[in-house]
PDB file of C-alpha atoms in Angstrom:
ATOM      1  CA  MET A1099     -58.638 102.718 -32.624  1.00  0.00           C
ATOM      2  CA  SER A1100     -59.161  99.100 -34.963  1.00  0.00           C
ATOM      3  CA  TYR A1101     -59.053  95.802 -32.532  1.00  0.00           C
ATOM      4  CA  LEU A1102     -57.957  92.099 -33.975  1.00  0.00           C
ATOM      5  CA  VAL A1103     -60.440  89.788 -33.115  1.00  0.00           C
ATOM      6  CA  ALA A1104     -59.301  86.108 -33.787  1.00  0.00           C
ATOM      7  CA  ALA A1105     -61.639  84.264 -36.036  1.00  0.00           C
ATOM      8  CA  ARG A1106     -64.394  81.736 -34.549  1.00  0.00           C
ATOM      9  CA  PRO A1107     -63.642  78.557 -35.544  1.00  0.00           C
ATOM     10  CA  ALA A1108     -66.000  76.296 -38.172  1.00  0.00           C
ATOM     11  CA  ALA A1109     -67.918  73.582 -36.111  1.00  0.00           C
ATOM     12  CA  GLY A1110     -66.520  71.122 -37.946  1.00  0.00           C
ATOM     13  CA  ALA A1111     -62.738  72.706 -37.329  1.00  0.00           C
ATOM     14  CA  THR A1112     -64.041  72.930 -33.521  1.00  0.00           C
ATOM     15  CA  LEU A1113     -65.408  68.946 -33.513  1.00  0.00           C
ATOM     16  CA  LEU A1114     -61.798  68.404 -35.372  1.00  0.00           C
ATOM     17  CA  LEU A1115     -60.121  69.728 -32.373  1.00  0.00           C
ATOM     18  CA  GLY A1116     -60.979  68.267 -29.817  1.00  0.00           C
ATOM     19  CA  THR A1117     -61.014  65.113 -31.105  1.00  0.00           C
ATOM     20  CA  LEU A1118     -56.713  65.471 -31.274  1.00  0.00           C
ATOM     21  CA  LEU A1119     -56.982  67.032 -27.932  1.00  0.00           C
ATOM     22  CA  LEU A1120     -58.407  64.019 -26.881  1.00  0.00           C
ATOM     23  CA  LEU A1121     -56.260  61.775 -28.489  1.00  0.00           C
ATOM     24  CA  LEU A1122     -52.856  63.603 -27.288  1.00  0.00           C
ATOM     25  CA  GLY A1123     -53.772  63.933 -23.747  1.00  0.00           C
ATOM     26  CA  PRO A1124     -52.624  67.141 -21.852  1.00  0.00           C
ATOM     27  CA  LEU A1125     -49.652  69.644 -23.236  1.00  0.00           C
ATOM     28  CA  GLY A1126     -45.904  67.235 -23.432  1.00  0.00           C
ATOM     29  CA  ALA A1127     -48.222  64.111 -22.603  1.00  0.00           C
ATOM     30  CA  ALA A1128     -47.024  61.045 -24.648  1.00  0.00           C
ATOM     31  CA  PRO A1129     -49.474  59.730 -26.907  1.00  0.00           C
ATOM     32  CA  SER A1130     -51.770  57.345 -25.956  1.00  0.00           C
ATOM     33  CA  TYR A1131     -53.098  53.582 -27.332  1.00  0.00           C
ATOM     34  CA  ALA A1132     -55.401  51.052 -26.442  1.00  0.00           C
ATOM     35  CA  GLY A1133     -53.631  47.924 -27.489  1.00  0.00           C
ATOM     36  CA  PRO A1134     -50.729  45.808 -25.072  1.00  0.00           C
ATOM     37  CA  GLU A1135     -48.839  46.755 -22.616  1.00  0.00           C
ATOM     38  CA  THR A1136     -45.308  46.248 -23.488  1.00  0.00           C
ATOM     39  CA  GLY A1137     -41.956  45.985 -20.803  1.00  0.00           C
ATOM     40  CA  PRO A1138     -38.861  44.620 -20.407  1.00  0.00           C
ATOM     41  CA  LEU A1139     -38.037  41.462 -22.360  1.00  0.00           C
ATOM     42  CA  THR A1140     -37.546  38.141 -20.006  1.00  0.00           C
ATOM     43  CA  VAL A1141     -36.802  34.592 -21.185  1.00  0.00           C
ATOM     44  CA  ALA A1142     -39.393  31.407 -19.906  1.00  0.00           C
ATOM     45  CA  PRO A1143     -36.990  29.147 -17.702  1.00  0.00           C
ATOM     46  CA  ALA A1144     -36.419  26.127 -19.397  1.00  0.00           C
ATOM     47  CA  PRO A1145     -39.521  22.815 -18.971  1.00  0.00           C
ATOM     48  CA  ALA A1146     -37.917  20.381 -15.383  1.00  0.00           C
ATOM     49  CA  PRO A1147     -36.806  17.644 -17.367  1.00  0.00           C
ATOM     50  CA  ALA A1148     -39.105  14.767 -16.824  1.00  0.00           C
ATOM     51  CA  PRO A1149     -38.209  12.346 -13.941  1.00  0.00           C
ATOM     52  CA  ARG A1150     -37.850   9.749 -16.580  1.00  0.00           C
ATOM     53  CA  GLU A1151     -35.115  11.830 -18.645  1.00  0.00           C
ATOM     54  CA  SER A1152     -33.866  12.544 -15.071  1.00  0.00           C
ATOM     55  CA  ALA A1153     -33.151   8.777 -13.920  1.00  0.00           C
ATOM     56  CA  LEU A1154     -31.684   7.936 -17.460  1.00  0.00           C
ATOM     57  CA  ASP A1155     -29.118  10.611 -17.547  1.00  0.00           C
ATOM     58  CA  LYS A1156     -27.478   9.592 -14.407  1.00  0.00           C
ATOM     59  CA  GLN A1157     -27.525   5.953 -14.882  1.00  0.00           C
ATOM     60  CA  VAL A1158     -25.858   7.091 -17.870  1.00  0.00           C
ATOM     61  CA  GLU A1159     -23.847   9.224 -16.183  1.00  0.00           C
ATOM     62  CA  ARG A1160     -22.697   6.090 -13.550  1.00  0.00           C
ATOM     63  CA  ARG A1161     -22.034   3.547 -16.480  1.00  0.00           C
ATOM     64  CA  GLU A1162     -19.796   6.459 -17.839  1.00  0.00           C
ATOM     65  CA  HIS A1163     -17.357   6.449 -14.334  1.00  0.00           C
ATOM     66  CA  ALA A1164     -17.586   2.605 -14.173  1.00  0.00           C
ATOM     67  CA  LEU A1165     -15.789   2.704 -17.629  1.00  0.00           C
ATOM     68  CA  THR A1166     -13.309   4.830 -16.881  1.00  0.00           C
ATOM     69  CA  ALA A1167     -12.739   2.844 -13.945  1.00  0.00           C
ATOM     70  CA  MET A1168     -12.352   0.139 -15.901  1.00  0.00           C
ATOM     71  CA  PHE A1169     -10.093   1.798 -18.260  1.00  0.00           C
ATOM     72  CA  ALA A1170      -7.554   3.215 -15.698  1.00  0.00           C
ATOM     73  CA  VAL A1171      -7.547  -0.027 -14.302  1.00  0.00           C
ATOM     74  CA  ALA A1172      -6.808  -1.667 -17.515  1.00  0.00           C
ATOM     75  CA  GLU A1173      -4.088   0.627 -18.014  1.00  0.00           C
ATOM     76  CA  GLN A1174      -1.754   0.227 -15.100  1.00  0.00           C
ATOM     77  CA  HIS A1175      -2.321  -3.581 -15.094  1.00  0.00           C
ATOM     78  CA  ALA A1176      -0.886  -3.590 -18.824  1.00  0.00           C
ATOM     79  CA  ARG A1177       2.102  -1.101 -17.337  1.00  0.00           C
ATOM     80  CA  VAL A1178       2.264  -3.832 -14.259  1.00  0.00           C
ATOM     81  CA  GLU A1179       2.754  -7.001 -16.977  1.00  0.00           C
ATOM     82  CA  GLN A1180       5.402  -4.425 -19.046  1.00  0.00           C
ATOM     83  CA  VAL A1181       7.451  -3.974 -16.019  1.00  0.00           C
ATOM     84  CA  ARG A1182       7.555  -7.465 -15.071  1.00  0.00           C
ATOM     85  CA  SER A1183       8.162  -8.757 -18.394  1.00  0.00           C
ATOM     86  CA  ASP A1184      11.122  -6.305 -18.499  1.00  0.00           C
ATOM     87  CA  ARG A1185      12.598  -7.063 -15.324  1.00  0.00           C
ATOM     88  CA  LEU A1186      12.278 -11.473 -16.195  1.00  0.00           C
ATOM     89  CA  ARG A1187      13.321 -10.775 -20.583  1.00  0.00           C
ATOM     90  CA  ALA A1188      16.616  -8.864 -18.268  1.00  0.00           C
ATOM     91  CA  LEU A1189      17.225 -11.831 -15.790  1.00  0.00           C
ATOM     92  CA  GLY A1190      17.344 -13.617 -19.542  1.00  0.00           C
ATOM     93  CA  TYR A1191      14.319 -16.004 -19.925  1.00  0.00           C
ATOM     94  CA  THR A1192      12.100 -15.604 -22.469  1.00  0.00           C
ATOM     95  CA  GLY A1193       8.691 -16.598 -23.992  1.00  0.00           C
ATOM     96  CA  ASP A1194       5.185 -15.936 -23.115  1.00  0.00           C
ATOM     97  CA  LEU A1195       6.549 -14.086 -19.523  1.00  0.00           C
ATOM     98  CA  PRO A1196       3.452 -12.619 -18.189  1.00  0.00           C
ATOM     99  CA  ALA A1197       2.482 -16.737 -17.849  1.00  0.00           C
ATOM    100  CA  LEU A1198       5.830 -17.240 -16.300  1.00  0.00           C
ATOM    101  CA  GLU A1199       5.217 -18.772 -12.503  1.00  0.00           C
ATOM    102  CA  THR A1200       8.190 -19.979 -11.144  1.00  0.00           C
ATOM    103  CA  ILE A1201      11.601 -19.115 -12.268  1.00  0.00           C
ATOM    104  CA  LEU A1202      15.396 -19.764 -10.699  1.00  0.00           C
ATOM    105  CA  PRO A1203      16.857 -17.415  -7.448  1.00  0.00           C
ATOM    106  CA  LEU A1204      19.658 -16.592  -9.357  1.00  0.00           C
ATOM    107  CA  GLY A1205      21.630 -17.217 -12.727  1.00  0.00           C
ATOM    108  CA  GLY A1206      25.421 -17.677 -13.245  1.00  0.00           C
ATOM    109  CA  TYR A1207      25.546 -20.463 -10.886  1.00  0.00           C
ATOM    110  CA  HIS A1208      27.236 -24.241 -10.267  1.00  0.00           C
ATOM    111  CA  LEU A1209      25.584 -26.781  -8.517  1.00  0.00           C
ATOM    112  CA  SER A1210      27.727 -27.486  -5.676  1.00  0.00           C
ATOM    113  CA  ALA A1211      25.334 -29.929  -2.663  1.00  0.00           C
ATOM    114  CA  GLY A1212      22.473 -31.613  -3.856  1.00  0.00           C
ATOM    115  CA  PHE A1213      19.084 -32.242  -0.890  1.00  0.00           C
ATOM    116  CA  GLY A1214      19.846 -34.837   1.255  1.00  0.00           C
ATOM    117  CA  ALA A1215      23.813 -35.262   1.101  1.00  0.00           C
ATOM    118  CA  ALA A1216      26.206 -36.320   4.365  1.00  0.00           C
ATOM    119  CA  GLY A1217      29.199 -36.003   4.808  1.00  0.00           C
ATOM    120  CA  PRO A1218      31.431 -33.630   7.844  1.00  0.00           C
ATOM    121  CA  LEU A1219      30.565 -29.810   6.566  1.00  0.00           C
ATOM    122  CA  TRP A1220      26.888 -30.720   8.014  1.00  0.00           C
ATOM    123  CA  GLU A1221      25.068 -31.658  11.595  1.00  0.00           C
ATOM    124  CA  ALA A1222      22.861 -33.844   9.365  1.00  0.00           C
ATOM    125  CA  ASP A1223      21.639 -34.727   6.008  1.00  0.00           C
ATOM    126  CA  HIS A1224      21.667 -31.578   3.888  1.00  0.00           C
ATOM    127  CA  THR A1225      18.241 -30.248   3.669  1.00  0.00           C
ATOM    128  CA  GLY A1226      18.112 -27.956   1.014  1.00  0.00           C
ATOM    129  CA  LEU A1227      20.373 -26.774  -2.689  1.00  0.00           C
ATOM    130  CA  ASP A1228      23.811 -25.192  -2.825  1.00  0.00           C
ATOM    131  CA  PHE A1229      23.735 -22.702  -5.984  1.00  0.00           C
ATOM    132  CA  GLY A1230      27.752 -21.755  -6.045  1.00  0.00           C
ATOM    133  CA  ALA A1231      28.358 -18.291  -7.370  1.00  0.00           C
ATOM    134  CA  PRO A1232      30.397 -15.101  -6.708  1.00  0.00           C
ATOM    135  CA  SER A1233      30.314 -13.383  -3.681  1.00  0.00           C
ATOM    136  CA  GLY A1234      27.445 -10.051  -4.355  1.00  0.00           C
ATOM    137  CA  THR A1235      25.808 -12.181  -6.577  1.00  0.00           C
ATOM    138  CA  ASP A1236      22.444 -11.102  -7.477  1.00  0.00           C
ATOM    139  CA  LEU A1237      19.653 -13.050  -5.895  1.00  0.00           C
ATOM    140  CA  VAL A1238      15.887 -12.665  -7.363  1.00  0.00           C
ATOM    141  CA  ALA A1239      12.802 -13.659  -6.081  1.00  0.00           C
ATOM    142  CA  ILE A1240      11.612 -17.355  -7.275  1.00  0.00           C
ATOM    143  CA  ALA A1241       7.788 -16.251  -7.825  1.00  0.00           C
ATOM    144  CA  ASP A1242       5.495 -13.730  -6.067  1.00  0.00           C
ATOM    145  CA  ALA A1243       5.791 -13.958  -2.378  1.00  0.00           C
ATOM    146  CA  THR A1244       5.499 -12.038   0.808  1.00  0.00           C
ATOM    147  CA  VAL A1245       8.292 -11.399   2.767  1.00  0.00           C
ATOM    148  CA  SER A1246       8.369 -13.693   6.287  1.00  0.00           C
ATOM    149  CA  GLU A1247      11.714 -13.134   7.979  1.00  0.00           C
ATOM    150  CA  VAL A1248      15.264 -11.599   7.644  1.00  0.00           C
ATOM    151  CA  ALA A1249      17.224 -12.252   9.745  1.00  0.00           C
ATOM    152  CA  TYR A1250      20.327 -14.545  11.456  1.00  0.00           C
ATOM    153  CA  ALA A1251      19.662 -18.040  11.823  1.00  0.00           C
ATOM    154  CA  GLY A1252      22.837 -19.566  13.470  1.00  0.00           C
ATOM    155  CA  PRO A1253      24.115 -21.734  10.542  1.00  0.00           C
ATOM    156  CA  TYR A1254      22.395 -20.203   8.094  1.00  0.00           C
ATOM    157  CA  GLY A1255      23.528 -17.195   8.601  1.00  0.00           C
ATOM    158  CA  LEU A1256      21.600 -14.225   6.706  1.00  0.00           C
ATOM    159  CA  ARG A1257      18.470 -15.965   5.830  1.00  0.00           C
ATOM    160  CA  THR A1258      15.437 -14.137   4.236  1.00  0.00           C
ATOM    161  CA  VAL A1259      12.111 -16.445   3.992  1.00  0.00           C
ATOM    162  CA  LEU A1260       9.683 -15.983   1.220  1.00  0.00           C
ATOM    163  CA  THR A1261       6.056 -17.013   1.688  1.00  0.00           C
ATOM    164  CA  LEU A1262       4.596 -17.563  -1.594  1.00  0.00           C
ATOM    165  CA  GLU A1263       0.812 -17.896  -2.385  1.00  0.00           C
ATOM    166  CA  ASP A1264      -0.035 -21.189  -1.762  1.00  0.00           C
ATOM    167  CA  GLY A1265       1.659 -21.081   1.547  1.00  0.00           C
ATOM    168  CA  THR A1266       4.923 -22.211   0.736  1.00  0.00           C
ATOM    169  CA  ASP A1267       8.171 -21.182   1.997  1.00  0.00           C
ATOM    170  CA  VAL A1268      11.454 -21.015   1.074  1.00  0.00           C
ATOM    171  CA  TRP A1269      14.686 -20.177   2.683  1.00  0.00           C
ATOM    172  CA  TYR A1270      17.772 -18.186   0.975  1.00  0.00           C
ATOM    173  CA  CYS A1271      20.852 -18.253   3.131  1.00  0.00           C
ATOM    174  CA  HIS A1272      23.806 -16.950   3.837  1.00  0.00           C
ATOM    175  CA  GLN A1273      23.696 -13.833   2.264  1.00  0.00           C
ATOM    176  CA  MET A1274      25.924 -11.150   1.775  1.00  0.00           C
ATOM    177  CA  VAL A1275      22.962  -8.258   2.842  1.00  0.00           C
ATOM    178  CA  SER A1276      19.142  -8.556   2.464  1.00  0.00           C
ATOM    179  CA  LEU A1277      17.901  -5.758   0.294  1.00  0.00           C
ATOM    180  CA  VAL A1278      13.678  -6.846   1.387  1.00  0.00           C
ATOM    181  CA  SER A1279      12.151  -6.265   5.287  1.00  0.00           C
ATOM    182  CA  PRO A1280       9.618  -8.566   6.492  1.00  0.00           C
ATOM    183  CA  GLY A1281       5.841  -7.907   5.536  1.00  0.00           C
ATOM    184  CA  GLN A1282       7.555  -7.011   2.522  1.00  0.00           C
ATOM    185  CA  SER A1283       5.443  -8.018  -0.984  1.00  0.00           C
ATOM    186  CA  VAL A1284       7.476  -9.214  -3.478  1.00  0.00           C
ATOM    187  CA  GLU A1285       6.764  -9.761  -7.465  1.00  0.00           C
ATOM    188  CA  ILE A1286       9.129 -12.827  -9.270  1.00  0.00           C
ATOM    189  CA  GLY A1287      12.295 -11.652 -10.424  1.00  0.00           C
ATOM    190  CA  GLU A1288      12.992  -8.887  -7.652  1.00  0.00           C
ATOM    191  CA  LEU A1289      16.021  -8.541  -6.088  1.00  0.00           C
ATOM    192  CA  LEU A1290      16.086  -9.494  -2.399  1.00  0.00           C
ATOM    193  CA  GLY A1291      19.666  -9.584  -1.704  1.00  0.00           C
ATOM    194  CA  LEU A1292      23.568 -10.911  -2.548  1.00  0.00           C
ATOM    195  CA  VAL A1293      25.358 -13.577  -2.362  1.00  0.00           C
ATOM    196  CA  GLY A1294      27.672 -14.325   0.683  1.00  0.00           C
ATOM    197  CA  THR A1295      28.842 -16.516   2.604  1.00  0.00           C
ATOM    198  CA  THR A1296      27.046 -15.732   6.011  1.00  0.00           C
ATOM    199  CA  GLY A1297      27.127 -18.423   8.593  1.00  0.00           C
ATOM    200  CA  ASN A1298      28.354 -21.637   7.962  1.00  0.00           C
ATOM    201  CA  THR A1299      30.377 -21.857   4.573  1.00  0.00           C
ATOM    202  CA  THR A1300      33.122 -22.777   2.465  1.00  0.00           C
ATOM    203  CA  GLY A1301      32.746 -20.578   0.290  1.00  0.00           C
ATOM    204  CA  PRO A1302      30.101 -18.043  -1.837  1.00  0.00           C
ATOM    205  CA  HIS A1303      27.090 -19.956  -2.437  1.00  0.00           C
ATOM    206  CA  LEU A1304      23.386 -19.783  -2.009  1.00  0.00           C
ATOM    207  CA  HIS A1305      21.500 -22.035   0.213  1.00  0.00           C
ATOM    208  CA  LEU A1306      17.955 -22.545  -0.967  1.00  0.00           C
ATOM    209  CA  GLU A1307      15.594 -24.174   0.893  1.00  0.00           C
ATOM    210  CA  VAL A1308      11.862 -24.974   0.144  1.00  0.00           C
ATOM    211  CA  HIS A1309       9.192 -25.372   3.064  1.00  0.00           C
ATOM    212  CA  PRO A1310       5.161 -26.645   1.394  1.00  0.00           C
ATOM    213  CA  ALA A1311       3.371 -25.854   3.964  1.00  0.00           C
ATOM    214  CA  GLY A1312       5.765 -24.117   6.296  1.00  0.00           C
ATOM    215  CA  GLY A1313       6.585 -28.176   6.531  1.00  0.00           C
ATOM    216  CA  ALA A1314       9.995 -30.040   6.337  1.00  0.00           C
ATOM    217  CA  ALA A1315      12.141 -29.064   3.923  1.00  0.00           C
ATOM    218  CA  THR A1316      11.440 -31.061   0.716  1.00  0.00           C
ATOM    219  CA  ASP A1317      14.327 -31.339  -2.639  1.00  0.00           C
ATOM    220  CA  PRO A1318      14.876 -28.139  -3.620  1.00  0.00           C
ATOM    221  CA  ALA A1319      15.523 -29.613  -7.111  1.00  0.00           C
ATOM    222  CA  ALA A1320      12.283 -31.924  -7.313  1.00  0.00           C
ATOM    223  CA  TRP A1321      10.209 -29.141  -6.611  1.00  0.00           C
ATOM    224  CA  LEU A1322      11.929 -26.240  -9.058  1.00  0.00           C
ATOM    225  CA  THR A1323      11.452 -29.090 -12.150  1.00  0.00           C
ATOM    226  CA  ALA A1324       8.397 -29.448 -11.321  1.00  0.00           C
ATOM    227  CA  ALA A1325       7.404 -25.733 -11.627  1.00  0.00           C
ATOM    228  CA  GLY A1326       8.726 -25.702 -14.793  1.00  0.00           C
ATOM    229  CA  MET A1327      12.189 -24.764 -13.875  1.00  0.00           C
ATOM    230  CA  THR A1328      15.527 -27.607 -14.062  1.00  0.00           C
ATOM    231  CA  PRO A1329      18.277 -26.076 -12.166  1.00  0.00           C
TER     232      PRO A1329
END
């Protein structure tokens, strides 16, 4: 009978095998190498901005907001000026329309009675200026103003009172109808009402009175002429 006997490895081979086992580790284990460990990739957070940079950014942002607001106001003002100019142009005015501060209260009229006139038509001297015009003729604001009153006022009929920016009261009397309300702000050339015959009249007309500072009546023709609008 014969036996198969494994040959004993030489001493050098034994040393090499031992070295490989040390490097490979236990059977099935992954090789292990000395060196830096590896793991999931991470991104370091950005450094916080320096206080000076943060303050500068906020200042720039505030200025940008301020400029945006300024441009918005400028655009709104331009639109308002355009509407104002279009309104005055439609009434027949020309030239530097945005600079126009006073206009006549209506167009297509004839003067039928002046300030201070006397006679059987009035209980006392005439305190206004009468603009004769057909019933239904548009009446417009002679300047930027606030509507102080809209009411029937005895012989004055339906009266609208405007208070101008300097405190002057302007009366629109004998109206057929008023299209504004007390407390309302109106702009130059804006429609107020229509010529009528309410109150004591002999025909359709606007009786216009001007009361500086809300006081005694003054000659509307002289007042309008001083404002650059000769009736």
